[in-house]
Short mmCIF file of C-alpha atoms in Angstrom, two decimals:
data_model
loop_
_atom_site.label_atom_id
_atom_site.label_comp_id
_atom_site.label_asym_id
_atom_site.label_seq_id
_atom_site.Cartn_x
_atom_site.Cartn_y
_atom_site.Cartn_z
CA GLY A 1 0.03 0.02 0.01
CA GLN A 2 0.93 3.64 -0.20
CA ASN A 3 0.94 6.01 2.73
CA ILE A 4 2.63 9.44 2.76
CA ASP A 5 2.46 11.66 5.80
CA GLN A 6 3.59 15.28 5.98
CA PRO A 7 2.33 18.20 8.08
CA THR A 8 -0.55 20.09 6.58
CA GLU A 9 0.65 23.59 7.48
CA MET A 10 3.72 25.30 8.89
CA THR A 11 4.66 28.88 9.61
CA ALA A 12 8.03 30.52 9.89
CA THR A 13 9.72 33.91 9.95
CA GLU A 14 11.74 35.48 7.17
CA GLY A 15 15.43 34.60 7.59
CA ALA A 16 14.75 31.52 9.74
CA ILE A 17 15.26 27.83 9.01
CA VAL A 18 12.38 25.39 8.62
CA GLN A 19 12.37 21.57 8.28
CA ILE A 20 9.47 19.84 6.54
CA ASN A 21 9.26 16.15 7.42
CA CYS A 22 7.77 13.40 5.31
CA THR A 23 7.26 9.72 6.19
CA TYR A 24 6.22 7.20 3.60
CA GLN A 25 5.36 3.60 2.95
CA THR A 26 5.49 2.50 -0.67
CA SER A 27 6.21 -0.70 -2.54
CA GLY A 28 9.26 -0.88 -4.86
CA PHE A 29 10.77 2.35 -3.50
CA ASN A 30 13.10 4.03 -5.99
CA GLY A 31 13.94 7.43 -4.57
CA LEU A 32 12.04 10.48 -3.44
CA PHE A 33 11.27 13.84 -5.00
CA TRP A 34 10.42 17.18 -3.42
CA TYR A 35 8.46 19.69 -5.42
CA GLN A 36 7.47 23.30 -4.65
CA GLN A 37 4.06 24.54 -5.71
CA HIS A 38 2.84 28.13 -5.42
CA ALA A 39 -0.93 28.48 -5.17
CA GLY A 40 -2.63 27.85 -8.50
CA GLU A 41 0.64 27.13 -10.26
CA ALA A 42 2.51 24.05 -11.52
CA PRO A 43 4.71 22.02 -9.17
CA THR A 44 8.42 22.69 -9.83
CA PHE A 45 11.26 20.31 -9.09
CA LEU A 46 13.40 20.93 -6.00
CA SER A 47 15.31 17.77 -5.26
CA TYR A 48 15.66 14.03 -5.77
CA ASN A 49 17.25 11.61 -3.28
CA VAL A 50 17.86 7.96 -4.04
CA LEU A 51 20.65 7.19 -1.53
CA ASP A 52 20.61 7.81 2.21
CA GLY A 53 21.98 11.11 3.38
CA LEU A 54 21.79 14.81 2.78
CA GLU A 55 21.77 16.54 -0.60
CA GLU A 56 22.45 20.26 -0.46
CA LYS A 57 21.45 22.72 -3.16
CA GLY A 58 21.82 26.34 -2.24
CA ARG A 59 19.33 27.34 0.46
CA PHE A 60 17.50 24.02 0.11
CA SER A 61 18.67 20.64 1.37
CA SER A 62 16.92 17.27 1.34
CA PHE A 63 17.59 14.22 3.48
CA LEU A 64 16.61 10.62 3.03
CA SER A 65 16.65 7.57 5.29
CA ARG A 66 15.37 4.55 3.35
CA SER A 67 15.39 2.20 6.34
CA LYS A 68 13.16 4.56 8.29
CA GLY A 69 10.94 5.60 5.41
CA TYR A 70 11.72 9.20 6.20
CA SER A 71 12.76 12.32 4.35
CA TYR A 72 12.94 16.01 5.18
CA LEU A 73 13.33 19.22 3.24
CA LEU A 74 15.36 21.92 4.96
CA LEU A 75 14.90 25.53 3.86
CA LYS A 76 17.47 28.08 5.14
CA GLU A 77 17.43 31.86 5.13
CA LEU A 78 13.72 31.89 4.41
CA GLN A 79 12.33 34.48 2.04
CA MET A 80 8.77 35.64 1.52
CA LYS A 81 8.76 33.98 -1.91
CA ASP A 82 9.29 30.60 -0.16
CA SER A 83 5.67 30.73 0.93
CA ALA A 84 4.23 27.80 -1.01
CA SER A 85 3.22 24.17 -0.74
CA TYR A 86 5.97 21.56 -0.58
CA LEU A 87 5.14 18.15 -2.01
CA CYS A 88 6.84 14.94 -0.96
CA ALA A 89 6.76 12.32 -3.68
CA PRO A 90 8.35 8.89 -3.29
CA VAL A 91 8.88 6.91 -6.50
CA GLU A 92 7.17 3.57 -6.79
CA GLY A 93 8.77 1.23 -9.28
CA THR A 94 10.75 3.00 -11.98
CA ASP A 95 8.61 6.02 -12.64
CA LYS A 96 5.41 6.45 -10.64
CA LEU A 97 5.52 9.38 -8.33
CA ILE A 98 3.16 9.07 -5.39
CA PHE A 99 2.39 12.53 -4.11
CA GLY A 100 1.57 13.44 -0.57
CA THR A 101 -1.03 16.12 0.12
CA GLY A 102 1.70 18.70 0.62
CA THR A 103 2.79 21.05 3.39
CA ARG A 104 1.63 24.64 3.11
CA LEU A 105 4.38 26.91 4.39
CA GLN A 106 3.67 30.51 5.25
CA VAL A 107 6.65 32.83 5.76
CA PHE A 108 5.99 35.98 7.75
CA PRO A 109 8.12 39.14 7.85
CA ASP B 1 8.03 29.79 -24.99
CA ALA B 2 7.02 27.35 -22.27
CA ASP B 3 8.32 23.80 -22.64
CA VAL B 4 5.01 22.19 -21.56
CA THR B 5 1.79 23.89 -22.55
CA GLN B 6 -1.81 23.06 -21.74
CA THR B 7 -5.02 24.20 -23.39
CA PRO B 8 -7.43 25.44 -22.29
CA ARG B 9 -6.19 27.06 -19.09
CA ASN B 10 -9.67 27.43 -17.73
CA ARG B 11 -12.91 25.72 -18.71
CA ILE B 12 -16.43 25.75 -17.36
CA THR B 13 -18.75 23.10 -18.73
CA LYS B 14 -22.03 21.34 -17.92
CA THR B 15 -22.69 17.83 -16.73
CA GLY B 16 -22.78 15.32 -19.57
CA LYS B 17 -20.62 17.35 -22.01
CA ARG B 18 -17.55 15.88 -23.66
CA ILE B 19 -14.34 17.77 -22.88
CA MET B 20 -10.86 17.43 -24.20
CA LEU B 21 -7.77 18.85 -22.49
CA GLU B 22 -4.63 19.11 -24.54
CA CYS B 23 -0.95 18.99 -23.61
CA SER B 24 2.00 19.73 -25.84
CA GLN B 25 5.72 19.70 -25.11
CA THR B 26 8.84 20.82 -26.85
CA LYS B 27 11.24 19.07 -24.46
CA GLY B 28 11.56 16.00 -26.64
CA HIS B 29 10.53 13.79 -23.74
CA ASP B 30 9.11 10.32 -24.31
CA ARG B 31 7.01 10.05 -21.19
CA MET B 32 3.86 12.06 -20.55
CA TYR B 33 1.44 12.01 -17.64
CA TRP B 34 -1.98 13.40 -16.67
CA TYR B 35 -2.73 14.23 -13.02
CA ARG B 36 -5.64 15.84 -11.23
CA GLN B 37 -5.27 17.88 -8.05
CA ASP B 38 -8.07 18.34 -5.50
CA PRO B 39 -7.82 20.28 -2.24
CA GLY B 40 -6.67 18.00 0.55
CA LEU B 41 -5.99 15.05 -1.76
CA GLY B 42 -2.77 15.92 -3.50
CA LEU B 43 -1.88 15.02 -7.10
CA ARG B 44 -3.32 11.78 -8.41
CA LEU B 45 -2.26 10.05 -11.55
CA ILE B 46 -4.94 9.49 -14.21
CA TYR B 47 -3.03 8.08 -17.24
CA TYR B 48 0.50 7.93 -18.41
CA SER B 49 2.31 7.11 -21.63
CA PHE B 50 5.91 6.03 -22.21
CA ASP B 51 5.75 6.51 -25.95
CA VAL B 52 3.19 6.88 -28.77
CA LYS B 53 2.20 3.21 -28.69
CA ASP B 54 2.18 2.83 -24.88
CA ILE B 55 -0.77 3.98 -22.70
CA ASN B 56 -1.28 2.97 -19.08
CA LYS B 57 -3.99 3.57 -16.55
CA GLY B 58 -3.08 5.38 -13.39
CA GLU B 59 -4.71 5.46 -9.99
CA ILE B 60 -8.02 7.11 -11.07
CA SER B 61 -8.65 6.42 -14.77
CA ASP B 62 -12.40 5.73 -14.58
CA GLY B 63 -14.37 8.37 -16.50
CA TYR B 64 -11.29 9.48 -18.51
CA SER B 65 -9.60 8.46 -21.75
CA VAL B 66 -6.39 9.60 -23.40
CA SER B 67 -4.80 9.83 -26.80
CA ARG B 68 -1.08 10.10 -27.59
CA GLN B 69 -1.23 11.61 -31.07
CA ALA B 70 2.52 12.17 -31.33
CA GLN B 71 5.56 12.22 -29.09
CA ALA B 72 4.82 15.83 -28.29
CA LYS B 73 1.05 15.64 -27.74
CA PHE B 74 -1.05 13.88 -25.10
CA SER B 75 -4.75 14.64 -24.76
CA LEU B 76 -7.13 13.83 -21.92
CA SER B 77 -10.85 13.40 -22.55
CA LEU B 78 -13.83 13.34 -20.30
CA GLU B 79 -16.48 11.57 -22.33
CA SER B 80 -19.38 12.71 -20.16
CA ALA B 81 -18.30 15.23 -17.54
CA ILE B 82 -19.67 15.03 -14.00
CA PRO B 83 -19.35 17.59 -11.19
CA ASN B 84 -16.86 15.52 -9.15
CA GLN B 85 -14.43 15.88 -12.07
CA THR B 86 -14.10 19.54 -11.14
CA ALA B 87 -10.38 19.87 -10.38
CA LEU B 88 -7.05 21.30 -11.46
CA TYR B 89 -5.52 19.10 -14.16
CA PHE B 90 -1.78 18.93 -14.84
CA CYS B 91 0.17 17.39 -17.62
CA ALA B 92 3.77 16.37 -16.92
CA THR B 93 6.63 15.05 -19.04
CA ALA B 94 9.83 13.12 -18.30
CA PHE B 95 12.78 12.12 -20.39
CA GLY B 96 12.71 8.43 -19.54
CA GLY B 97 15.21 6.04 -18.16
CA ARG B 98 15.18 4.57 -14.72
CA THR B 99 13.84 7.50 -12.79
CA ASP B 100 13.62 10.94 -14.19
CA THR B 101 12.30 14.29 -13.07
CA GLN B 102 8.80 15.14 -14.18
CA TYR B 103 8.19 18.63 -15.52
CA PHE B 104 4.71 20.01 -15.17
CA GLY B 105 2.59 22.17 -17.45
CA PRO B 106 0.75 25.21 -16.05
CA GLY B 107 -2.49 23.37 -15.38
CA THR B 108 -6.09 23.49 -16.58
CA ARG B 109 -8.78 24.54 -14.11
CA LEU B 110 -11.91 22.64 -15.05
CA THR B 111 -15.34 23.30 -13.48
CA VAL B 112 -18.24 21.01 -14.22
CA LEU B 113 -21.62 22.45 -13.30
#
Protein backbone atom coordinates (compact mmCIF):
# COMPACT_ATOMS: atom_id res chain seq x y z
CA GLY A 1 0.00 0.00 0.00
CA GLN A 2 0.92 3.63 -0.19
CA ASN A 3 0.94 6.04 2.70
CA ILE A 4 2.63 9.44 2.78
CA ASP A 5 2.47 11.67 5.81
CA GLN A 6 3.60 15.29 6.00
CA PRO A 7 2.33 18.20 8.10
CA THR A 8 -0.55 20.11 6.58
CA GLU A 9 0.66 23.58 7.46
CA MET A 10 3.74 25.28 8.90
CA THR A 11 4.65 28.87 9.60
CA ALA A 12 8.05 30.51 9.91
CA THR A 13 9.71 33.90 9.97
CA GLU A 14 11.73 35.48 7.19
CA GLY A 15 15.42 34.60 7.59
CA ALA A 16 14.73 31.53 9.72
CA ILE A 17 15.26 27.83 9.01
CA VAL A 18 12.39 25.38 8.61
CA GLN A 19 12.36 21.60 8.28
CA ILE A 20 9.46 19.84 6.55
CA ASN A 21 9.23 16.15 7.39
CA CYS A 22 7.79 13.37 5.30
CA THR A 23 7.28 9.72 6.20
CA TYR A 24 6.23 7.21 3.60
CA GLN A 25 5.36 3.60 2.96
CA THR A 26 5.49 2.48 -0.67
CA SER A 27 6.24 -0.70 -2.55
CA GLY A 28 9.25 -0.85 -4.87
CA PHE A 29 10.77 2.35 -3.51
CA ASN A 30 13.10 4.03 -5.98
CA GLY A 31 13.95 7.43 -4.57
CA LEU A 32 12.02 10.47 -3.43
CA PHE A 33 11.29 13.85 -5.01
CA TRP A 34 10.44 17.17 -3.42
CA TYR A 35 8.47 19.70 -5.42
CA GLN A 36 7.48 23.29 -4.66
CA GLN A 37 4.06 24.53 -5.70
CA HIS A 38 2.84 28.11 -5.42
CA ALA A 39 -0.92 28.48 -5.17
CA GLY A 40 -2.63 27.83 -8.50
CA GLU A 41 0.65 27.13 -10.27
CA ALA A 42 2.50 24.06 -11.51
CA PRO A 43 4.72 22.03 -9.19
CA THR A 44 8.40 22.70 -9.82
CA PHE A 45 11.28 20.32 -9.09
CA LEU A 46 13.39 20.95 -6.00
CA SER A 47 15.33 17.77 -5.28
CA TYR A 48 15.66 14.03 -5.78
CA ASN A 49 17.24 11.61 -3.28
CA VAL A 50 17.85 7.97 -4.03
CA LEU A 51 20.64 7.21 -1.54
CA ASP A 52 20.62 7.80 2.20
CA GLY A 53 22.00 11.11 3.35
CA LEU A 54 21.80 14.80 2.79
CA GLU A 55 21.77 16.55 -0.59
CA GLU A 56 22.46 20.27 -0.46
CA LYS A 57 21.46 22.70 -3.16
CA GLY A 58 21.82 26.33 -2.24
CA ARG A 59 19.32 27.34 0.45
CA PHE A 60 17.49 24.02 0.12
CA SER A 61 18.67 20.62 1.37
CA SER A 62 16.93 17.26 1.34
CA PHE A 63 17.60 14.23 3.49
CA LEU A 64 16.61 10.60 3.02
CA SER A 65 16.64 7.55 5.29
CA ARG A 66 15.38 4.55 3.35
CA SER A 67 15.40 2.20 6.33
CA LYS A 68 13.16 4.58 8.30
CA GLY A 69 10.94 5.60 5.40
CA TYR A 70 11.73 9.20 6.20
CA SER A 71 12.76 12.33 4.38
CA TYR A 72 12.94 16.01 5.17
CA LEU A 73 13.33 19.22 3.25
CA LEU A 74 15.36 21.92 4.96
CA LEU A 75 14.92 25.52 3.88
CA LYS A 76 17.45 28.07 5.14
CA GLU A 77 17.42 31.87 5.12
CA LEU A 78 13.72 31.89 4.43
CA GLN A 79 12.36 34.48 2.05
CA MET A 80 8.79 35.64 1.53
CA LYS A 81 8.77 33.97 -1.91
CA ASP A 82 9.28 30.60 -0.18
CA SER A 83 5.64 30.74 0.92
CA ALA A 84 4.23 27.79 -1.02
CA SER A 85 3.23 24.17 -0.71
CA TYR A 86 5.97 21.55 -0.58
CA LEU A 87 5.14 18.14 -2.00
CA CYS A 88 6.87 14.95 -0.94
CA ALA A 89 6.75 12.31 -3.69
CA PRO A 90 8.36 8.89 -3.28
CA VAL A 91 8.87 6.92 -6.48
CA GLU A 92 7.16 3.57 -6.79
CA GLY A 93 8.74 1.23 -9.28
CA THR A 94 10.74 3.02 -11.97
CA ASP A 95 8.60 6.01 -12.65
CA LYS A 96 5.41 6.43 -10.65
CA LEU A 97 5.52 9.39 -8.31
CA ILE A 98 3.16 9.04 -5.38
CA PHE A 99 2.38 12.53 -4.11
CA GLY A 100 1.57 13.45 -0.56
CA THR A 101 -1.03 16.11 0.12
CA GLY A 102 1.71 18.69 0.64
CA THR A 103 2.78 21.05 3.40
CA ARG A 104 1.64 24.64 3.09
CA LEU A 105 4.39 26.91 4.36
CA GLN A 106 3.68 30.51 5.24
CA VAL A 107 6.64 32.85 5.76
CA PHE A 108 5.99 36.00 7.76
CA PRO A 109 8.13 39.15 7.85
CA ASP B 1 8.04 29.79 -24.99
CA ALA B 2 7.04 27.35 -22.29
CA ASP B 3 8.32 23.79 -22.64
CA VAL B 4 5.03 22.18 -21.56
CA THR B 5 1.79 23.88 -22.53
CA GLN B 6 -1.81 23.04 -21.72
CA THR B 7 -5.01 24.21 -23.39
CA PRO B 8 -7.42 25.47 -22.32
CA ARG B 9 -6.18 27.04 -19.09
CA ASN B 10 -9.67 27.43 -17.73
CA ARG B 11 -12.92 25.74 -18.73
CA ILE B 12 -16.43 25.74 -17.36
CA THR B 13 -18.77 23.12 -18.73
CA LYS B 14 -22.02 21.34 -17.92
CA THR B 15 -22.69 17.83 -16.73
CA GLY B 16 -22.78 15.33 -19.60
CA LYS B 17 -20.64 17.34 -22.01
CA ARG B 18 -17.55 15.88 -23.67
CA ILE B 19 -14.36 17.76 -22.87
CA MET B 20 -10.85 17.45 -24.20
CA LEU B 21 -7.79 18.85 -22.48
CA GLU B 22 -4.63 19.10 -24.54
CA CYS B 23 -0.97 18.97 -23.62
CA SER B 24 1.99 19.75 -25.85
CA GLN B 25 5.70 19.69 -25.10
CA THR B 26 8.84 20.84 -26.84
CA LYS B 27 11.23 19.09 -24.44
CA GLY B 28 11.58 16.01 -26.64
CA HIS B 29 10.52 13.79 -23.74
CA ASP B 30 9.12 10.32 -24.33
CA ARG B 31 7.03 10.06 -21.17
CA MET B 32 3.88 12.05 -20.54
CA TYR B 33 1.43 12.03 -17.64
CA TRP B 34 -1.97 13.39 -16.66
CA TYR B 35 -2.75 14.23 -13.02
CA ARG B 36 -5.62 15.84 -11.23
CA GLN B 37 -5.28 17.87 -8.05
CA ASP B 38 -8.04 18.34 -5.52
CA PRO B 39 -7.80 20.28 -2.25
CA GLY B 40 -6.66 17.99 0.55
CA LEU B 41 -5.99 15.06 -1.78
CA GLY B 42 -2.78 15.94 -3.51
CA LEU B 43 -1.88 15.03 -7.08
CA ARG B 44 -3.33 11.78 -8.39
CA LEU B 45 -2.25 10.02 -11.56
CA ILE B 46 -4.95 9.50 -14.21
CA TYR B 47 -3.04 8.07 -17.20
CA TYR B 48 0.53 7.92 -18.40
CA SER B 49 2.32 7.10 -21.62
CA PHE B 50 5.91 6.02 -22.20
CA ASP B 51 5.75 6.50 -25.96
CA VAL B 52 3.21 6.87 -28.75
CA LYS B 53 2.22 3.20 -28.66
CA ASP B 54 2.18 2.84 -24.89
CA ILE B 55 -0.77 3.98 -22.73
CA ASN B 56 -1.26 2.98 -19.10
CA LYS B 57 -3.98 3.56 -16.54
CA GLY B 58 -3.09 5.37 -13.38
CA GLU B 59 -4.72 5.46 -9.99
CA ILE B 60 -8.01 7.10 -11.07
CA SER B 61 -8.65 6.42 -14.76
CA ASP B 62 -12.41 5.74 -14.58
CA GLY B 63 -14.36 8.38 -16.51
CA TYR B 64 -11.30 9.48 -18.50
CA SER B 65 -9.61 8.46 -21.73
CA VAL B 66 -6.39 9.61 -23.40
CA SER B 67 -4.79 9.82 -26.80
CA ARG B 68 -1.08 10.11 -27.60
CA GLN B 69 -1.22 11.63 -31.06
CA ALA B 70 2.52 12.17 -31.35
CA GLN B 71 5.55 12.20 -29.10
CA ALA B 72 4.82 15.83 -28.29
CA LYS B 73 1.06 15.63 -27.72
CA PHE B 74 -1.04 13.89 -25.10
CA SER B 75 -4.76 14.61 -24.76
CA LEU B 76 -7.12 13.83 -21.91
CA SER B 77 -10.85 13.39 -22.58
CA LEU B 78 -13.83 13.36 -20.29
CA GLU B 79 -16.50 11.58 -22.33
CA SER B 80 -19.38 12.71 -20.16
CA ALA B 81 -18.29 15.22 -17.55
CA ILE B 82 -19.67 15.06 -14.01
CA PRO B 83 -19.35 17.59 -11.17
CA ASN B 84 -16.85 15.53 -9.16
CA GLN B 85 -14.42 15.88 -12.06
CA THR B 86 -14.10 19.53 -11.14
CA ALA B 87 -10.40 19.88 -10.38
CA LEU B 88 -7.07 21.30 -11.46
CA TYR B 89 -5.52 19.10 -14.15
CA PHE B 90 -1.79 18.94 -14.80
CA CYS B 91 0.16 17.40 -17.62
CA ALA B 92 3.76 16.38 -16.95
CA THR B 93 6.64 15.06 -19.05
CA ALA B 94 9.83 13.14 -18.31
CA PHE B 95 12.80 12.12 -20.41
CA GLY B 96 12.69 8.43 -19.56
CA GLY B 97 15.21 6.04 -18.17
CA ARG B 98 15.18 4.58 -14.73
CA THR B 99 13.83 7.51 -12.78
CA ASP B 100 13.62 10.96 -14.19
CA THR B 101 12.31 14.30 -13.07
CA GLN B 102 8.79 15.13 -14.18
CA TYR B 103 8.19 18.64 -15.52
CA PHE B 104 4.69 20.02 -15.17
CA GLY B 105 2.57 22.17 -17.43
CA PRO B 106 0.75 25.23 -16.07
CA GLY B 107 -2.49 23.36 -15.40
CA THR B 108 -6.10 23.49 -16.58
CA ARG B 109 -8.77 24.53 -14.12
CA LEU B 110 -11.93 22.61 -15.03
CA THR B 111 -15.33 23.30 -13.49
CA VAL B 112 -18.25 20.98 -14.22
CA LEU B 113 -21.62 22.44 -13.29
